[in-house]
C-alpha atoms as an extended CHARMM CRD file, in Angstrom:
* protein
*
       260  EXT
         1         1  UNK       CA             37.0350000000       20.4340000000     -179.8340000000  PROA      1               0.0000000000
         2         2  UNK       CA             39.7320000000       16.8240000000     -179.4820000000  PROA      2               0.0000000000
         3         3  UNK       CA             37.0170000000       15.5510000000     -177.3240000000  PROA      3               0.0000000000
         4         4  UNK       CA             34.2610000000       16.4110000000     -180.0940000000  PROA      4               0.0000000000
         5         5  UNK       CA             36.7060000000       14.6800000000     -182.8300000000  PROA      5               0.0000000000
         6         6  UNK       CA             37.5760000000       11.6290000000     -180.7780000000  PROA      6               0.0000000000
         7         7  UNK       CA             33.2780000000       11.2830000000     -180.1240000000  PROA      7               0.0000000000
         8         8  UNK       CA             33.2130000000       11.2430000000     -183.9160000000  PROA      8               0.0000000000
         9         9  UNK       CA             35.7660000000        8.8640000000     -184.8690000000  PROA      9               0.0000000000
        10        10  UNK       CA             34.5400000000        6.6990000000     -181.9860000000  PROA      10              0.0000000000
        11        11  UNK       CA             31.1290000000        7.1170000000     -183.5570000000  PROA      11              0.0000000000
        12        12  UNK       CA             32.3570000000        6.1310000000     -186.4770000000  PROA      12              0.0000000000
        13        13  UNK       CA             34.3540000000        3.3720000000     -186.1620000000  PROA      13              0.0000000000
        14        14  UNK       CA             31.2770000000        1.7180000000     -183.9940000000  PROA      14              0.0000000000
        15        15  UNK       CA             28.7810000000        2.2010000000     -186.8880000000  PROA      15              0.0000000000
        16        16  UNK       CA             31.3110000000        0.2960000000     -189.2330000000  PROA      16              0.0000000000
        17        17  UNK       CA             31.4720000000       -2.4820000000     -186.1710000000  PROA      17              0.0000000000
        18        18  UNK       CA             28.1020000000       -2.6540000000     -185.9920000000  PROA      18              0.0000000000
        19        19  UNK       CA             27.2160000000       -2.4990000000     -189.9910000000  PROA      19              0.0000000000
        20        20  UNK       CA             29.8280000000       -5.9000000000     -190.1430000000  PROA      20              0.0000000000
        21        21  UNK       CA             27.9940000000       -7.0870000000     -187.2430000000  PROA      21              0.0000000000
        22        22  UNK       CA             24.8010000000       -7.2900000000     -189.2420000000  PROA      22              0.0000000000
        23        23  UNK       CA             25.7590000000       -8.1850000000     -192.1760000000  PROA      23              0.0000000000
        24        24  UNK       CA             28.0100000000      -10.9820000000     -190.5120000000  PROA      24              0.0000000000
        25        25  UNK       CA             24.3890000000      -11.8590000000     -188.9410000000  PROA      25              0.0000000000
        26        26  UNK       CA             22.5570000000      -12.2220000000     -191.8810000000  PROA      26              0.0000000000
        27        27  UNK       CA             24.7840000000      -13.5410000000     -194.1130000000  PROA      27              0.0000000000
        28        28  UNK       CA             24.6400000000      -16.7470000000     -191.8830000000  PROA      28              0.0000000000
        29        29  UNK       CA             22.5900000000      -19.5530000000     -193.3210000000  PROA      29              0.0000000000
        30        30  UNK       CA             20.7970000000      -20.4560000000     -190.0590000000  PROA      30              0.0000000000
        31        31  UNK       CA             18.7930000000      -23.6350000000     -191.7390000000  PROA      31              0.0000000000
        32        32  UNK       CA             20.4150000000      -25.6590000000     -190.2170000000  PROA      32              0.0000000000
        33        33  UNK       CA             19.1870000000      -25.6530000000     -187.3760000000  PROA      33              0.0000000000
        34        34  UNK       CA             16.0080000000      -26.7400000000     -188.6520000000  PROA      34              0.0000000000
        35        35  UNK       CA             18.0620000000      -30.2430000000     -187.7270000000  PROA      35              0.0000000000
        36        36  UNK       CA             18.7190000000      -29.9330000000     -184.3970000000  PROA      36              0.0000000000
        37        37  UNK       CA             16.8310000000      -31.9210000000     -181.6830000000  PROA      37              0.0000000000
        38        38  UNK       CA             17.8280000000      -31.8350000000     -178.3540000000  PROA      38              0.0000000000
        39        39  UNK       CA             17.5080000000      -35.6320000000     -177.5010000000  PROA      39              0.0000000000
        40        40  UNK       CA             20.0880000000      -36.1130000000     -180.1260000000  PROA      40              0.0000000000
        41        41  UNK       CA             22.2980000000      -33.7470000000     -178.1760000000  PROA      41              0.0000000000
        42        42  UNK       CA             21.6620000000      -35.0170000000     -174.7310000000  PROA      42              0.0000000000
        43        43  UNK       CA             23.0300000000      -38.6460000000     -176.5000000000  PROA      43              0.0000000000
        44        44  UNK       CA             25.9480000000      -37.3080000000     -177.7800000000  PROA      44              0.0000000000
        45        45  UNK       CA             26.6860000000      -35.6010000000     -174.0330000000  PROA      45              0.0000000000
        46        46  UNK       CA             26.0710000000      -38.2530000000     -171.9320000000  PROA      46              0.0000000000
        47        47  UNK       CA             28.3280000000      -40.4620000000     -174.2250000000  PROA      47              0.0000000000
        48        48  UNK       CA             30.8750000000      -38.0970000000     -173.9380000000  PROA      48              0.0000000000
        49        49  UNK       CA             30.5010000000      -38.3090000000     -170.1130000000  PROA      49              0.0000000000
        50        50  UNK       CA             32.2050000000      -42.3540000000     -169.9990000000  PROA      50              0.0000000000
        51        51  UNK       CA             35.3820000000      -41.8440000000     -171.7240000000  PROA      51              0.0000000000
        52        52  UNK       CA             36.1570000000      -45.0540000000     -173.4370000000  PROA      52              0.0000000000
        53        53  UNK       CA             40.2220000000      -45.4960000000     -170.8470000000  PROA      53              0.0000000000
        54        54  UNK       CA             40.7260000000      -48.9810000000     -172.7870000000  PROA      54              0.0000000000
        55        55  UNK       CA             42.0340000000      -46.7810000000     -175.4330000000  PROA      55              0.0000000000
        56        56  UNK       CA             44.4060000000      -44.5870000000     -173.5700000000  PROA      56              0.0000000000
        57        57  UNK       CA             47.4860000000      -47.3690000000     -174.1980000000  PROA      57              0.0000000000
        58        58  UNK       CA             46.8620000000      -50.8660000000     -175.3580000000  PROA      58              0.0000000000
        59        59  UNK       CA             50.8600000000      -51.0330000000     -176.5810000000  PROA      59              0.0000000000
        60        60  UNK       CA             49.6540000000      -51.1570000000     -180.8750000000  PROA      60              0.0000000000
        61        61  UNK       CA             50.9410000000      -47.2770000000     -181.2530000000  PROA      61              0.0000000000
        62        62  UNK       CA             47.2450000000      -46.4040000000     -182.1910000000  PROA      62              0.0000000000
        63        63  UNK       CA             46.3230000000      -45.8950000000     -178.8460000000  PROA      63              0.0000000000
        64        64  UNK       CA             45.8300000000      -41.9040000000     -176.7450000000  PROA      64              0.0000000000
        65        65  UNK       CA             49.4200000000      -42.0710000000     -175.1820000000  PROA      65              0.0000000000
        66        66  UNK       CA             51.0150000000      -43.0510000000     -178.9190000000  PROA      66              0.0000000000
        67        67  UNK       CA             49.0850000000      -41.2200000000     -180.7350000000  PROA      67              0.0000000000
        68        68  UNK       CA             49.4820000000      -38.1890000000     -178.1860000000  PROA      68              0.0000000000
        69        69  UNK       CA             53.3440000000      -38.5400000000     -178.5120000000  PROA      69              0.0000000000
        70        70  UNK       CA             53.4310000000      -38.3060000000     -182.2180000000  PROA      70              0.0000000000
        71        71  UNK       CA             51.4680000000      -35.0890000000     -182.1600000000  PROA      71              0.0000000000
        72        72  UNK       CA             53.7890000000      -33.2070000000     -179.6750000000  PROA      72              0.0000000000
        73        73  UNK       CA             56.4640000000      -34.6070000000     -182.0990000000  PROA      73              0.0000000000
        74        74  UNK       CA             55.4320000000      -33.3510000000     -185.2440000000  PROA      74              0.0000000000
        75        75  UNK       CA             54.2900000000      -29.9110000000     -183.3850000000  PROA      75              0.0000000000
        76        76  UNK       CA             57.9550000000      -29.6760000000     -182.1930000000  PROA      76              0.0000000000
        77        77  UNK       CA             59.5060000000      -30.7940000000     -185.3580000000  PROA      77              0.0000000000
        78        78  UNK       CA             58.1320000000      -28.3690000000     -187.1560000000  PROA      78              0.0000000000
        79        79  UNK       CA             58.3330000000      -25.2420000000     -184.7100000000  PROA      79              0.0000000000
        80        80  UNK       CA             62.0030000000      -26.3390000000     -184.6610000000  PROA      80              0.0000000000
        81        81  UNK       CA             62.6270000000      -26.0970000000     -188.4870000000  PROA      81              0.0000000000
        82        82  UNK       CA             60.0310000000      -23.2200000000     -188.4690000000  PROA      82              0.0000000000
        83        83  UNK       CA             62.3850000000      -21.3770000000     -185.9170000000  PROA      83              0.0000000000
        84        84  UNK       CA             65.6860000000      -22.2560000000     -187.3510000000  PROA      84              0.0000000000
        85        85  UNK       CA             64.9330000000      -21.0900000000     -190.9090000000  PROA      85              0.0000000000
        86        86  UNK       CA             62.6600000000      -17.8450000000     -189.3050000000  PROA      86              0.0000000000
        87        87  UNK       CA             66.1280000000      -16.0660000000     -188.7220000000  PROA      87              0.0000000000
        88        88  UNK       CA             67.2240000000      -15.5970000000     -192.3190000000  PROA      88              0.0000000000
        89        89  UNK       CA             63.8140000000      -14.4270000000     -193.0120000000  PROA      89              0.0000000000
        90        90  UNK       CA             64.0380000000      -12.1780000000     -190.1520000000  PROA      90              0.0000000000
        91        91  UNK       CA             67.9440000000      -10.3710000000     -191.2770000000  PROA      91              0.0000000000
        92        92  UNK       CA             66.4700000000      -10.1510000000     -194.7480000000  PROA      92              0.0000000000
        93        93  UNK       CA             63.0150000000       -8.5170000000     -193.5180000000  PROA      93              0.0000000000
        94        94  UNK       CA             64.3750000000       -5.9740000000     -191.0260000000  PROA      94              0.0000000000
        95        95  UNK       CA             64.7220000000       -2.4340000000     -192.2270000000  PROA      95              0.0000000000
        96        96  UNK       CA             66.9500000000       -1.4620000000     -189.5090000000  PROA      96              0.0000000000
        97        97  UNK       CA             69.6010000000       -3.8640000000     -190.8980000000  PROA      97              0.0000000000
        98        98  UNK       CA             68.9010000000       -2.2340000000     -194.4130000000  PROA      98              0.0000000000
        99        99  UNK       CA             68.7840000000        1.1300000000     -194.5300000000  PROA      99              0.0000000000
       100       100  UNK       CA             70.5230000000        1.9110000000     -197.6470000000  PROA      100             0.0000000000
       101       101  UNK       CA             68.4740000000       -0.4350000000     -198.8090000000  PROA      101             0.0000000000
       102       102  UNK       CA             64.5420000000       -0.2470000000     -198.6430000000  PROA      102             0.0000000000
       103       103  UNK       CA             63.2650000000       -2.5870000000     -201.0580000000  PROA      103             0.0000000000
       104       104  UNK       CA             64.9950000000       -5.3740000000     -199.7500000000  PROA      104             0.0000000000
       105       105  UNK       CA             62.5200000000       -5.8790000000     -196.0560000000  PROA      105             0.0000000000
       106       106  UNK       CA             59.9660000000       -4.9100000000     -198.2990000000  PROA      106             0.0000000000
       107       107  UNK       CA             60.5720000000       -8.4950000000     -200.2700000000  PROA      107             0.0000000000
       108       108  UNK       CA             61.1430000000      -10.1280000000     -197.1860000000  PROA      108             0.0000000000
       109       109  UNK       CA             58.2130000000       -9.0920000000     -195.5900000000  PROA      109             0.0000000000
       110       110  UNK       CA             55.7440000000      -10.1060000000     -198.7260000000  PROA      110             0.0000000000
       111       111  UNK       CA             56.9860000000      -13.1470000000     -198.3960000000  PROA      111             0.0000000000
       112       112  UNK       CA             56.5800000000      -13.5920000000     -194.5380000000  PROA      112             0.0000000000
       113       113  UNK       CA             53.0400000000      -12.2650000000     -195.0820000000  PROA      113             0.0000000000
       114       114  UNK       CA             52.8830000000      -15.3440000000     -198.0710000000  PROA      114             0.0000000000
       115       115  UNK       CA             53.6790000000      -17.8120000000     -195.3060000000  PROA      115             0.0000000000
       116       116  UNK       CA             51.9170000000      -17.2850000000     -192.9150000000  PROA      116             0.0000000000
       117       117  UNK       CA             48.2230000000      -16.0570000000     -195.1400000000  PROA      117             0.0000000000
       118       118  UNK       CA             47.3610000000      -19.9520000000     -195.3780000000  PROA      118             0.0000000000
       119       119  UNK       CA             46.6360000000      -21.8690000000     -191.7750000000  PROA      119             0.0000000000
       120       120  UNK       CA             48.5400000000      -25.1920000000     -191.4770000000  PROA      120             0.0000000000
       121       121  UNK       CA             45.5960000000      -27.1300000000     -192.6250000000  PROA      121             0.0000000000
       122       122  UNK       CA             45.8380000000      -25.9450000000     -196.1910000000  PROA      122             0.0000000000
       123       123  UNK       CA             49.5230000000      -26.5640000000     -196.1410000000  PROA      123             0.0000000000
       124       124  UNK       CA             49.2900000000      -30.2050000000     -194.8500000000  PROA      124             0.0000000000
       125       125  UNK       CA             46.5530000000      -30.9220000000     -197.5920000000  PROA      125             0.0000000000
       126       126  UNK       CA             49.1480000000      -29.4820000000     -200.1760000000  PROA      126             0.0000000000
       127       127  UNK       CA             52.0900000000      -31.8050000000     -198.6390000000  PROA      127             0.0000000000
       128       128  UNK       CA             49.8770000000      -34.7160000000     -198.1200000000  PROA      128             0.0000000000
       129       129  UNK       CA             49.7590000000      -34.7150000000     -202.0280000000  PROA      129             0.0000000000
       130       130  UNK       CA             53.3140000000      -33.7840000000     -202.3160000000  PROA      130             0.0000000000
       131       131  UNK       CA             55.2200000000      -36.0780000000     -199.6610000000  PROA      131             0.0000000000
       132       132  UNK       CA             52.3820000000      -38.5820000000     -199.0160000000  PROA      132             0.0000000000
       133       133  UNK       CA             49.6990000000      -39.0740000000     -195.8250000000  PROA      133             0.0000000000
       134       134  UNK       CA             51.7780000000      -38.8760000000     -192.4140000000  PROA      134             0.0000000000
       135       135  UNK       CA             53.7590000000      -36.7290000000     -189.5790000000  PROA      135             0.0000000000
       136       136  UNK       CA             56.3850000000      -35.3850000000     -192.4320000000  PROA      136             0.0000000000
       137       137  UNK       CA             53.8480000000      -33.6990000000     -194.4220000000  PROA      137             0.0000000000
       138       138  UNK       CA             52.4640000000      -32.8330000000     -190.7470000000  PROA      138             0.0000000000
       139       139  UNK       CA             55.7230000000      -31.4880000000     -189.9130000000  PROA      139             0.0000000000
       140       140  UNK       CA             56.4340000000      -29.7900000000     -192.8910000000  PROA      140             0.0000000000
       141       141  UNK       CA             52.9800000000      -27.9570000000     -192.5170000000  PROA      141             0.0000000000
       142       142  UNK       CA             53.7080000000      -26.5370000000     -189.3270000000  PROA      142             0.0000000000
       143       143  UNK       CA             57.3570000000      -25.8590000000     -189.8200000000  PROA      143             0.0000000000
       144       144  UNK       CA             56.4080000000      -23.2700000000     -193.5100000000  PROA      144             0.0000000000
       145       145  UNK       CA             53.5900000000      -21.7670000000     -191.4690000000  PROA      145             0.0000000000
       146       146  UNK       CA             55.6430000000      -21.1160000000     -188.5150000000  PROA      146             0.0000000000
       147       147  UNK       CA             58.3560000000      -19.1180000000     -190.8280000000  PROA      147             0.0000000000
       148       148  UNK       CA             55.6380000000      -16.8540000000     -191.8150000000  PROA      148             0.0000000000
       149       149  UNK       CA             54.3150000000      -16.3520000000     -187.9600000000  PROA      149             0.0000000000
       150       150  UNK       CA             57.8120000000      -16.4090000000     -186.0780000000  PROA      150             0.0000000000
       151       151  UNK       CA             59.5410000000      -14.5220000000     -188.9530000000  PROA      151             0.0000000000
       152       152  UNK       CA             57.4760000000      -11.5930000000     -188.6680000000  PROA      152             0.0000000000
       153       153  UNK       CA             57.4070000000      -11.7990000000     -184.8350000000  PROA      153             0.0000000000
       154       154  UNK       CA             61.1500000000      -11.9170000000     -184.7360000000  PROA      154             0.0000000000
       155       155  UNK       CA             61.4320000000       -9.0950000000     -187.1430000000  PROA      155             0.0000000000
       156       156  UNK       CA             59.1490000000       -6.6120000000     -185.4960000000  PROA      156             0.0000000000
       157       157  UNK       CA             61.0950000000       -7.0620000000     -181.7800000000  PROA      157             0.0000000000
       158       158  UNK       CA             64.3870000000       -6.8230000000     -183.9760000000  PROA      158             0.0000000000
       159       159  UNK       CA             63.0290000000       -2.9180000000     -185.3380000000  PROA      159             0.0000000000
       160       160  UNK       CA             61.8600000000       -2.0630000000     -182.1990000000  PROA      160             0.0000000000
       161       161  UNK       CA             65.3380000000       -2.7330000000     -180.3790000000  PROA      161             0.0000000000
       162       162  UNK       CA             66.9150000000        0.0840000000     -179.1540000000  PROA      162             0.0000000000
       163       163  UNK       CA             69.6230000000        1.6160000000     -181.3920000000  PROA      163             0.0000000000
       164       164  UNK       CA             72.2110000000        3.2640000000     -178.8210000000  PROA      164             0.0000000000
       165       165  UNK       CA             73.2030000000       -0.9460000000     -178.1090000000  PROA      165             0.0000000000
       166       166  UNK       CA             74.4270000000       -0.5400000000     -182.1580000000  PROA      166             0.0000000000
       167       167  UNK       CA             75.6690000000        2.5800000000     -181.4790000000  PROA      167             0.0000000000
       168       168  UNK       CA             77.5950000000        2.2600000000     -178.3460000000  PROA      168             0.0000000000
       169       169  UNK       CA             79.4080000000       -0.9880000000     -180.4880000000  PROA      169             0.0000000000
       170       170  UNK       CA             80.1220000000        0.8870000000     -183.4320000000  PROA      170             0.0000000000
       171       171  UNK       CA             81.6740000000        3.5650000000     -181.1030000000  PROA      171             0.0000000000
       172       172  UNK       CA             84.2520000000        1.1550000000     -180.1790000000  PROA      172             0.0000000000
       173       173  UNK       CA             85.1660000000       -0.6460000000     -184.1620000000  PROA      173             0.0000000000
       174       174  UNK       CA             82.4060000000       -3.4960000000     -184.4350000000  PROA      174             0.0000000000
       175       175  UNK       CA             81.2830000000       -3.9440000000     -187.6590000000  PROA      175             0.0000000000
       176       176  UNK       CA             78.1650000000       -5.4060000000     -188.8550000000  PROA      176             0.0000000000
       177       177  UNK       CA             78.3140000000       -8.8190000000     -188.1490000000  PROA      177             0.0000000000
       178       178  UNK       CA             80.2470000000       -8.5010000000     -184.8290000000  PROA      178             0.0000000000
       179       179  UNK       CA             76.9670000000       -5.8030000000     -183.8810000000  PROA      179             0.0000000000
       180       180  UNK       CA             74.4970000000       -8.6160000000     -185.6010000000  PROA      180             0.0000000000
       181       181  UNK       CA             76.6550000000      -11.9560000000     -183.2350000000  PROA      181             0.0000000000
       182       182  UNK       CA             77.0720000000       -9.5950000000     -180.2900000000  PROA      182             0.0000000000
       183       183  UNK       CA             74.4400000000       -7.2340000000     -179.5830000000  PROA      183             0.0000000000
       184       184  UNK       CA             71.9570000000       -8.3070000000     -182.0440000000  PROA      184             0.0000000000
       185       185  UNK       CA             71.1980000000      -11.3560000000     -181.4040000000  PROA      185             0.0000000000
       186       186  UNK       CA             72.1730000000      -12.5600000000     -177.6850000000  PROA      186             0.0000000000
       187       187  UNK       CA             69.6880000000       -8.7710000000     -176.4980000000  PROA      187             0.0000000000
       188       188  UNK       CA             67.1340000000      -10.5300000000     -178.5980000000  PROA      188             0.0000000000
       189       189  UNK       CA             67.6670000000      -14.1160000000     -177.8670000000  PROA      189             0.0000000000
       190       190  UNK       CA             65.4500000000      -14.7240000000     -174.5830000000  PROA      190             0.0000000000
       191       191  UNK       CA             62.9960000000      -12.7980000000     -176.2710000000  PROA      191             0.0000000000
       192       192  UNK       CA             62.9380000000      -15.2480000000     -179.3960000000  PROA      192             0.0000000000
       193       193  UNK       CA             62.7720000000      -18.4260000000     -177.1510000000  PROA      193             0.0000000000
       194       194  UNK       CA             60.0530000000      -17.3120000000     -175.1810000000  PROA      194             0.0000000000
       195       195  UNK       CA             57.8840000000      -16.4430000000     -178.8380000000  PROA      195             0.0000000000
       196       196  UNK       CA             59.3530000000      -20.0600000000     -179.9160000000  PROA      196             0.0000000000
       197       197  UNK       CA             58.2860000000      -21.8790000000     -176.8970000000  PROA      197             0.0000000000
       198       198  UNK       CA             54.6800000000      -20.0690000000     -177.3330000000  PROA      198             0.0000000000
       199       199  UNK       CA             54.0690000000      -21.0940000000     -181.0320000000  PROA      199             0.0000000000
       200       200  UNK       CA             55.1050000000      -24.5490000000     -180.3710000000  PROA      200             0.0000000000
       201       201  UNK       CA             51.9840000000      -24.6640000000     -177.7230000000  PROA      201             0.0000000000
       202       202  UNK       CA             49.6870000000      -23.4880000000     -180.7540000000  PROA      202             0.0000000000
       203       203  UNK       CA             51.3400000000      -26.0430000000     -182.9380000000  PROA      203             0.0000000000
       204       204  UNK       CA             50.5000000000      -28.5770000000     -180.7150000000  PROA      204             0.0000000000
       205       205  UNK       CA             47.2150000000      -27.5000000000     -181.1370000000  PROA      205             0.0000000000
       206       206  UNK       CA             47.6820000000      -27.5500000000     -184.9950000000  PROA      206             0.0000000000
       207       207  UNK       CA             49.0220000000      -30.8100000000     -184.9100000000  PROA      207             0.0000000000
       208       208  UNK       CA             46.0040000000      -32.6360000000     -183.1690000000  PROA      208             0.0000000000
       209       209  UNK       CA             43.9150000000      -31.5270000000     -186.5290000000  PROA      209             0.0000000000
       210       210  UNK       CA             45.8980000000      -32.2240000000     -189.0580000000  PROA      210             0.0000000000
       211       211  UNK       CA             45.6680000000      -35.5390000000     -189.1600000000  PROA      211             0.0000000000
       212       212  UNK       CA             41.6790000000      -34.6360000000     -190.5040000000  PROA      212             0.0000000000
       213       213  UNK       CA             43.9930000000      -34.5860000000     -193.7480000000  PROA      213             0.0000000000
       214       214  UNK       CA             46.3110000000      -37.2040000000     -193.4290000000  PROA      214             0.0000000000
       215       215  UNK       CA             48.9680000000      -35.5960000000     -192.0670000000  PROA      215             0.0000000000
       216       216  UNK       CA             49.4190000000      -37.6390000000     -189.1000000000  PROA      216             0.0000000000
       217       217  UNK       CA             48.6290000000      -37.5490000000     -184.8420000000  PROA      217             0.0000000000
       218       218  UNK       CA             45.7400000000      -37.7520000000     -182.6640000000  PROA      218             0.0000000000
       219       219  UNK       CA             43.2320000000      -35.8960000000     -185.5590000000  PROA      219             0.0000000000
       220       220  UNK       CA             42.4250000000      -38.7110000000     -187.5150000000  PROA      220             0.0000000000
       221       221  UNK       CA             41.2980000000      -41.2580000000     -184.7060000000  PROA      221             0.0000000000
       222       222  UNK       CA             38.8530000000      -38.2200000000     -183.4830000000  PROA      222             0.0000000000
       223       223  UNK       CA             37.3200000000      -37.8090000000     -187.3950000000  PROA      223             0.0000000000
       224       224  UNK       CA             36.7060000000      -41.6040000000     -187.2160000000  PROA      224             0.0000000000
       225       225  UNK       CA             35.3960000000      -41.8740000000     -183.6930000000  PROA      225             0.0000000000
       226       226  UNK       CA             32.8660000000      -38.9430000000     -184.1870000000  PROA      226             0.0000000000
       227       227  UNK       CA             31.4980000000      -39.8440000000     -187.9590000000  PROA      227             0.0000000000
       228       228  UNK       CA             30.6970000000      -43.3010000000     -186.5390000000  PROA      228             0.0000000000
       229       229  UNK       CA             29.8570000000      -41.9030000000     -182.9350000000  PROA      229             0.0000000000
       230       230  UNK       CA             31.7000000000      -43.5890000000     -180.8730000000  PROA      230             0.0000000000
       231       231  UNK       CA             31.6390000000      -40.5380000000     -178.7510000000  PROA      231             0.0000000000
       232       232  UNK       CA             33.2950000000      -42.5700000000     -175.4480000000  PROA      232             0.0000000000
       233       233  UNK       CA             36.9160000000      -42.4660000000     -177.9740000000  PROA      233             0.0000000000
       234       234  UNK       CA             35.8730000000      -38.8250000000     -178.7440000000  PROA      234             0.0000000000
       235       235  UNK       CA             35.9500000000      -38.4860000000     -175.0810000000  PROA      235             0.0000000000
       236       236  UNK       CA             38.8820000000      -39.4850000000     -174.0430000000  PROA      236             0.0000000000
       237       237  UNK       CA             40.7380000000      -38.3800000000     -177.1160000000  PROA      237             0.0000000000
       238       238  UNK       CA             39.4420000000      -34.7780000000     -176.1930000000  PROA      238             0.0000000000
       239       239  UNK       CA             40.3570000000      -35.1790000000     -172.4440000000  PROA      239             0.0000000000
       240       240  UNK       CA             44.0010000000      -36.2570000000     -173.8210000000  PROA      240             0.0000000000
       241       241  UNK       CA             44.1840000000      -33.2930000000     -175.9200000000  PROA      241             0.0000000000
       242       242  UNK       CA             43.0750000000      -31.2090000000     -173.3320000000  PROA      242             0.0000000000
       243       243  UNK       CA             45.5000000000      -32.5660000000     -170.3940000000  PROA      243             0.0000000000
       244       244  UNK       CA             48.4600000000      -32.8760000000     -173.0200000000  PROA      244             0.0000000000
       245       245  UNK       CA             47.6320000000      -28.8090000000     -174.1020000000  PROA      245             0.0000000000
       246       246  UNK       CA             47.7640000000      -27.5230000000     -170.2440000000  PROA      246             0.0000000000
       247       247  UNK       CA             50.7320000000      -29.7930000000     -169.2990000000  PROA      247             0.0000000000
       248       248  UNK       CA             52.6350000000      -27.7950000000     -171.8400000000  PROA      248             0.0000000000
       249       249  UNK       CA             51.3760000000      -24.8320000000     -170.5530000000  PROA      249             0.0000000000
       250       250  UNK       CA             52.4720000000      -24.8050000000     -167.4970000000  PROA      250             0.0000000000
       251       251  UNK       CA             56.0890000000      -26.3360000000     -168.3370000000  PROA      251             0.0000000000
       252       252  UNK       CA             56.7300000000      -23.7160000000     -171.0380000000  PROA      252             0.0000000000
       253       253  UNK       CA             54.8220000000      -20.8350000000     -168.7780000000  PROA      253             0.0000000000
       254       254  UNK       CA             57.7140000000      -21.8480000000     -166.4150000000  PROA      254             0.0000000000
       255       255  UNK       CA             60.1610000000      -21.8420000000     -168.8110000000  PROA      255             0.0000000000
       256       256  UNK       CA             59.1050000000      -18.3810000000     -170.4800000000  PROA      256             0.0000000000
       257       257  UNK       CA             59.5360000000      -16.9070000000     -166.9230000000  PROA      257             0.0000000000
       258       258  UNK       CA             62.9180000000      -17.7470000000     -166.1520000000  PROA      258             0.0000000000
       259       259  UNK       CA             63.7950000000      -16.3760000000     -170.0790000000  PROA      259             0.0000000000
       260       260  UNK       CA             62.6690000000      -12.6880000000     -168.5470000000  PROA      260             0.0000000000
């Protein structure tokens, strides 16, 4: 009976999935394929195979190395802001901290849902209008978005925490604030640190595109190079971003393993 019931659920799920897949496929406009040119594609690949090494570093501050360092700085500062400001929202959103006031965590989670509903690019466009173009707009975009992302993850970890540790602390006379600062936070800090490091990697990838809307970083020269078909410069920029992300992934991965 249970096998039949599971089979029906599986069939229903696959049917819905198939309908969504078919709808997605037929709703896409494929007219752009009419302009596809194999020779043009080969020309692009040929251009990408010859990186412009002169763009790596020239001391102007607008070279690859300088802009990648700026991109990492934007991502790091944005992640730091998001990490710090996510903590108050986490305390507001955790239902196990507000057992007698159920409406408080609902409001907290609603705010976090709003903050993470929009990608960094949307926030970047908004902040470029508010504070003007430049790296600060990128920092604010990543920071605000990461409040929502990290706040949600922090809240889930806090709510999933073993409450026996809290009960033991309360049994020896600890109050709410003592259990918070001496039990909950020390227990969760390695997990929170690991999550922040993981989102720093994500922020670097995001910061690499925020320059497309004037929020600083490597994105602006990348889009200019694509528009002018400077494929050698596009190639070296993409290569720089790939190597940077790979190096950061290795470094943060080592740190995360030591935090476990």
